[in-house]
mmCIF file with all atom_site columns, C-alpha atoms in Angstrom:
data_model
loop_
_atom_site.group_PDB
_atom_site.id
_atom_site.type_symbol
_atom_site.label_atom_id
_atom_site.label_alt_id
_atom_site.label_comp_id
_atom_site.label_asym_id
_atom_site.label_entity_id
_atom_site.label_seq_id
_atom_site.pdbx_PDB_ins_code
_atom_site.Cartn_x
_atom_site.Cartn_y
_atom_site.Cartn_z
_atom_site.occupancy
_atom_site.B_iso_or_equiv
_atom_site.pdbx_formal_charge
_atom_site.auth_seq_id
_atom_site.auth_comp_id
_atom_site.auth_asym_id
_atom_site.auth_atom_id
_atom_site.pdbx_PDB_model_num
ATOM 1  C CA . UNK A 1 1  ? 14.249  -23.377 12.558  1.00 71.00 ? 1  UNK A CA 1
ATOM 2  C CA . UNK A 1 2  ? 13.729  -20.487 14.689  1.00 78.00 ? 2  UNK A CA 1
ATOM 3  C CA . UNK A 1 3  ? 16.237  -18.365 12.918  1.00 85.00 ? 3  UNK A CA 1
ATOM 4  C CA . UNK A 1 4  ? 14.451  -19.142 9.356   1.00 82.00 ? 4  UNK A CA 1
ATOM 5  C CA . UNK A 1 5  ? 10.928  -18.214 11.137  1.00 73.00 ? 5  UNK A CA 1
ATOM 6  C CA . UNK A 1 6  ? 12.246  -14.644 12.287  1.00 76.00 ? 6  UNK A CA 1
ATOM 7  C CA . UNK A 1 7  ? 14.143  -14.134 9.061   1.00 76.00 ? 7  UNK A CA 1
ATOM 8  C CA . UNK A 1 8  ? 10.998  -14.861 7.387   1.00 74.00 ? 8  UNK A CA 1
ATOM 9  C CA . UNK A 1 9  ? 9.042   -12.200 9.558   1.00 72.00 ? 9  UNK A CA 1
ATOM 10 C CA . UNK A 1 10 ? 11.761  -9.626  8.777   1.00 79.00 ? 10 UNK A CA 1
ATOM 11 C CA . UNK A 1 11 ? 11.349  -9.760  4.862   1.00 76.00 ? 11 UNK A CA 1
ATOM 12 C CA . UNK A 1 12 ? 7.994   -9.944  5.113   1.00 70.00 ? 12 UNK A CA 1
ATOM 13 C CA . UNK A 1 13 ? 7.414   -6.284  7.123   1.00 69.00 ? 13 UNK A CA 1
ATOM 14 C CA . UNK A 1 14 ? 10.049  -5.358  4.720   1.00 72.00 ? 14 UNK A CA 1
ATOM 15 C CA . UNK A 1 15 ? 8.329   -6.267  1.681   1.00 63.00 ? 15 UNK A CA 1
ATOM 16 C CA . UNK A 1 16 ? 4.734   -4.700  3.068   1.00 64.00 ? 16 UNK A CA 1
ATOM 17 C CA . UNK A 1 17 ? 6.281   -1.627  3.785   1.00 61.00 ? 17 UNK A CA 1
ATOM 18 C CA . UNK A 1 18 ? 8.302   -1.082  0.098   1.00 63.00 ? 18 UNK A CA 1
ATOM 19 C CA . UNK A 1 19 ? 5.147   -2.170  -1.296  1.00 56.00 ? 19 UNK A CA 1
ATOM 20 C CA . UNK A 1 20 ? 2.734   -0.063  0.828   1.00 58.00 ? 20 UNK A CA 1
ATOM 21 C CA . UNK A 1 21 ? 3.145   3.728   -1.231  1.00 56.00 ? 21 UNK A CA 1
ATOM 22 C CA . UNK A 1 22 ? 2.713   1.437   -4.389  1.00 52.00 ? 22 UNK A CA 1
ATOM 23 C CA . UNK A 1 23 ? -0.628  0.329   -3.379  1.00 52.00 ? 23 UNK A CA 1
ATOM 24 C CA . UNK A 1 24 ? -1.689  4.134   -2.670  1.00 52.00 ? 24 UNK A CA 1
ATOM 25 C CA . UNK A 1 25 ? -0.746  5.150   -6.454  1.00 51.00 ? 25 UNK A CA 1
ATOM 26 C CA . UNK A 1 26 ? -2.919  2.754   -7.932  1.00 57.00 ? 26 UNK A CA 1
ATOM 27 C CA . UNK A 1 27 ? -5.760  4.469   -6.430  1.00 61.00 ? 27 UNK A CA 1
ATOM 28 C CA . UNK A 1 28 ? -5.098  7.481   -7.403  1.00 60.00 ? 28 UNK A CA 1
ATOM 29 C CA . UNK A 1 29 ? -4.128  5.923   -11.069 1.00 64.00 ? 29 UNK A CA 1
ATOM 30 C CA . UNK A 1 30 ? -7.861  4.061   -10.603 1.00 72.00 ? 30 UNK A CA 1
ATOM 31 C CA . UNK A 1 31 ? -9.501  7.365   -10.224 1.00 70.00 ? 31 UNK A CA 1
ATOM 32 C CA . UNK A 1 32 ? -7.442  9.371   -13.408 1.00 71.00 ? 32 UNK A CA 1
ATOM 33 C CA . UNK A 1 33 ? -8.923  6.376   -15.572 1.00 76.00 ? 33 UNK A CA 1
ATOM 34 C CA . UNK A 1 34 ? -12.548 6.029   -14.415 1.00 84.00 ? 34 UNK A CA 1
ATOM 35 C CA . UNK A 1 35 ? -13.267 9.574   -13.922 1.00 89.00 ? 35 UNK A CA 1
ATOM 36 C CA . UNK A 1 36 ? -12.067 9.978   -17.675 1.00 86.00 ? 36 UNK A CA 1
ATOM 37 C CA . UNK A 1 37 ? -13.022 7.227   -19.171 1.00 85.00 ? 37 UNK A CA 1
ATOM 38 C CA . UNK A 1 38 ? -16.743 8.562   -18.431 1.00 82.00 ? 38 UNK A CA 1
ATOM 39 C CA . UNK A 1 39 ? -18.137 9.536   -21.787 1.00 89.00 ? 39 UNK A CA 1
ATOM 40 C CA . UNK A 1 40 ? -20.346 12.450  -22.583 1.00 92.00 ? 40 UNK A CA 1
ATOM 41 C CA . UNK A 1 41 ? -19.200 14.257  -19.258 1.00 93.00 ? 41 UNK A CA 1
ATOM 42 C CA . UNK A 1 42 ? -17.439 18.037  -18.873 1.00 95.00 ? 42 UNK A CA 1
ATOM 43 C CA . UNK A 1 43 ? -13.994 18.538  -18.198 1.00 94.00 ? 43 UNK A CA 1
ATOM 44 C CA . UNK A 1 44 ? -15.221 20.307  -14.740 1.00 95.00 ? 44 UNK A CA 1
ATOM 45 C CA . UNK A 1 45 ? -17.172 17.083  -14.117 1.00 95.00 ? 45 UNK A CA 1
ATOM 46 C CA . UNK A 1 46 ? -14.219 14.559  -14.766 1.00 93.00 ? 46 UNK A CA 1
ATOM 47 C CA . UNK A 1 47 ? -12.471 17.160  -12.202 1.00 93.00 ? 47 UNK A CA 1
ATOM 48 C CA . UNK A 1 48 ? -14.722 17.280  -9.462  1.00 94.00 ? 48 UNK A CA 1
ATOM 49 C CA . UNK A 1 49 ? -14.593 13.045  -9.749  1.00 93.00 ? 49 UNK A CA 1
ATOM 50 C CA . UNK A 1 50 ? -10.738 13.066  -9.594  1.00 91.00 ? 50 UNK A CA 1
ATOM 51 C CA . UNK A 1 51 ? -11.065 15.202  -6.398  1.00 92.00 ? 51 UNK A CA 1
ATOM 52 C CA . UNK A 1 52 ? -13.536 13.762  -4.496  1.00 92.00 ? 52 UNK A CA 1
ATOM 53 C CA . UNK A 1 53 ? -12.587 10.519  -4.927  1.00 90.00 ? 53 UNK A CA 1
ATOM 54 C CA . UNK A 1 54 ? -8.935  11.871  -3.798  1.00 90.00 ? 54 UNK A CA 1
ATOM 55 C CA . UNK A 1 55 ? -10.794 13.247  -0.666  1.00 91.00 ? 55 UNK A CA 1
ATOM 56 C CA . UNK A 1 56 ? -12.462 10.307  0.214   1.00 89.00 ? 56 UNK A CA 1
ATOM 57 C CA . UNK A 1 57 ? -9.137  7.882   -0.043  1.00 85.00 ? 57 UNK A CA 1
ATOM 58 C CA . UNK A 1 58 ? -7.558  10.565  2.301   1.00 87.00 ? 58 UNK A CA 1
ATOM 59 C CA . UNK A 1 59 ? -9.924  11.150  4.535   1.00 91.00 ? 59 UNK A CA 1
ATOM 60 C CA . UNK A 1 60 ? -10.854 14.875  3.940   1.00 90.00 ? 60 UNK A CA 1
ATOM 61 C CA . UNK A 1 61 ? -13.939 17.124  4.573   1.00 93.00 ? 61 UNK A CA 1
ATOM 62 C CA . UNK A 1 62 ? -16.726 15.867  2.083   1.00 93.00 ? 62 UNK A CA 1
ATOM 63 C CA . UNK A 1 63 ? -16.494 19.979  0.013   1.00 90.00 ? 63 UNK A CA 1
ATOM 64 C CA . UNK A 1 64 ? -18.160 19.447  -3.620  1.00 91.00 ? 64 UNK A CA 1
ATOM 65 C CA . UNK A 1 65 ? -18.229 22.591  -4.482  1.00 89.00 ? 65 UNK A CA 1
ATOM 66 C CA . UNK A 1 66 ? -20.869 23.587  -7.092  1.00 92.00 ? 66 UNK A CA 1
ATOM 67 C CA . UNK A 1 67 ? -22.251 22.833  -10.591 1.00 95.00 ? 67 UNK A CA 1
ATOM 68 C CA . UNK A 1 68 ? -20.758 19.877  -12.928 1.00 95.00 ? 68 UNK A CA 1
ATOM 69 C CA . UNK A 1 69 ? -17.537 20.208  -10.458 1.00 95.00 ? 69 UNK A CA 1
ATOM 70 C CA . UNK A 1 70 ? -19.921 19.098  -7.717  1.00 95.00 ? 70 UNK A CA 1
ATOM 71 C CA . UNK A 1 71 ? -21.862 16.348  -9.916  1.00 95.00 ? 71 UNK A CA 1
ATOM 72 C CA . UNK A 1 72 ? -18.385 14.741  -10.578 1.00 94.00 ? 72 UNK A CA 1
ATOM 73 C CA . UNK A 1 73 ? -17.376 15.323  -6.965  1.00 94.00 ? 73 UNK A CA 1
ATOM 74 C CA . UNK A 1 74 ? -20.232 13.141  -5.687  1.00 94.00 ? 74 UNK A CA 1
ATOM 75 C CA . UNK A 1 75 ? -19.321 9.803   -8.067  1.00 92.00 ? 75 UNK A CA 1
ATOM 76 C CA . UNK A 1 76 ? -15.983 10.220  -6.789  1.00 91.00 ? 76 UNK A CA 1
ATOM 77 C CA . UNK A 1 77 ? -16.557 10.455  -3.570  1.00 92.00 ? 77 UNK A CA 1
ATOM 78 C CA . UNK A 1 78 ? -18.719 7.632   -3.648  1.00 90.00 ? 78 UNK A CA 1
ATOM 79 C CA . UNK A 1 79 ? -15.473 5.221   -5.422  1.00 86.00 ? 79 UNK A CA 1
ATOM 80 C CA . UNK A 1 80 ? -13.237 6.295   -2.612  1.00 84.00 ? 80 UNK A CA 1
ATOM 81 C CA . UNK A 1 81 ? -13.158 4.807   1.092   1.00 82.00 ? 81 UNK A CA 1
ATOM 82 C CA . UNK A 1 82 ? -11.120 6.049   4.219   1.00 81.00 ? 82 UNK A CA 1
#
C-alpha cells in the first residue's frame, strides 16, 4: 500500500511539472485574444494591452509608455497578476 501511495506522489509532481509551461501559454494566448478581440481600438492600443498584461503575469516594472500604447497598457495590466 505504501509503494502505490509513493508511486502515486511521483506521477503526480511529474504530471504538475509537464503541465506547468502549458498553463503559462494560455495566458499569454488569453491576452493575444482579449486585447484583439477589443473592437473600435488602434493597433498601438491592442499593443500596449498585449504588453502590459505580459508585464504584469511576469512580474515587471509597471512602464506604459505614452498615448493609445499607454491606454492599452493600463487594461492589460489590470488582466494580469504576479
Amino acid at each position: 500500500m505504501k509503494i502505490r501511495v509513493n508511486m502515486f506522489a511521483i506521477i503526480l509532481a511529474t504530471a504538475s511539472l509537464a503541465l506547468a509551461p502549458s498553463l503559462l501559454n494560455t495566458e499569454s494566448a488569453n491576452a493575444a485574444y482579449y486585447c484583439s478581440d477589443e473592437k473600435g481600438k488602434s493597433k498601438a492600443w491592442i499593443e500596449g494591452c498585449k504588453q502590459g498584461w505580459y508585464d504584469h503575469n511576469h512580474c515587471l516594472a509597471y512602464n506604459p509608455g505614452t498615448g493609445e500604447v499607454a491606454k492599452g497598457y493600463k487594461v492589460g495590466w489590470s488582466k494580469g497578476s504576479c
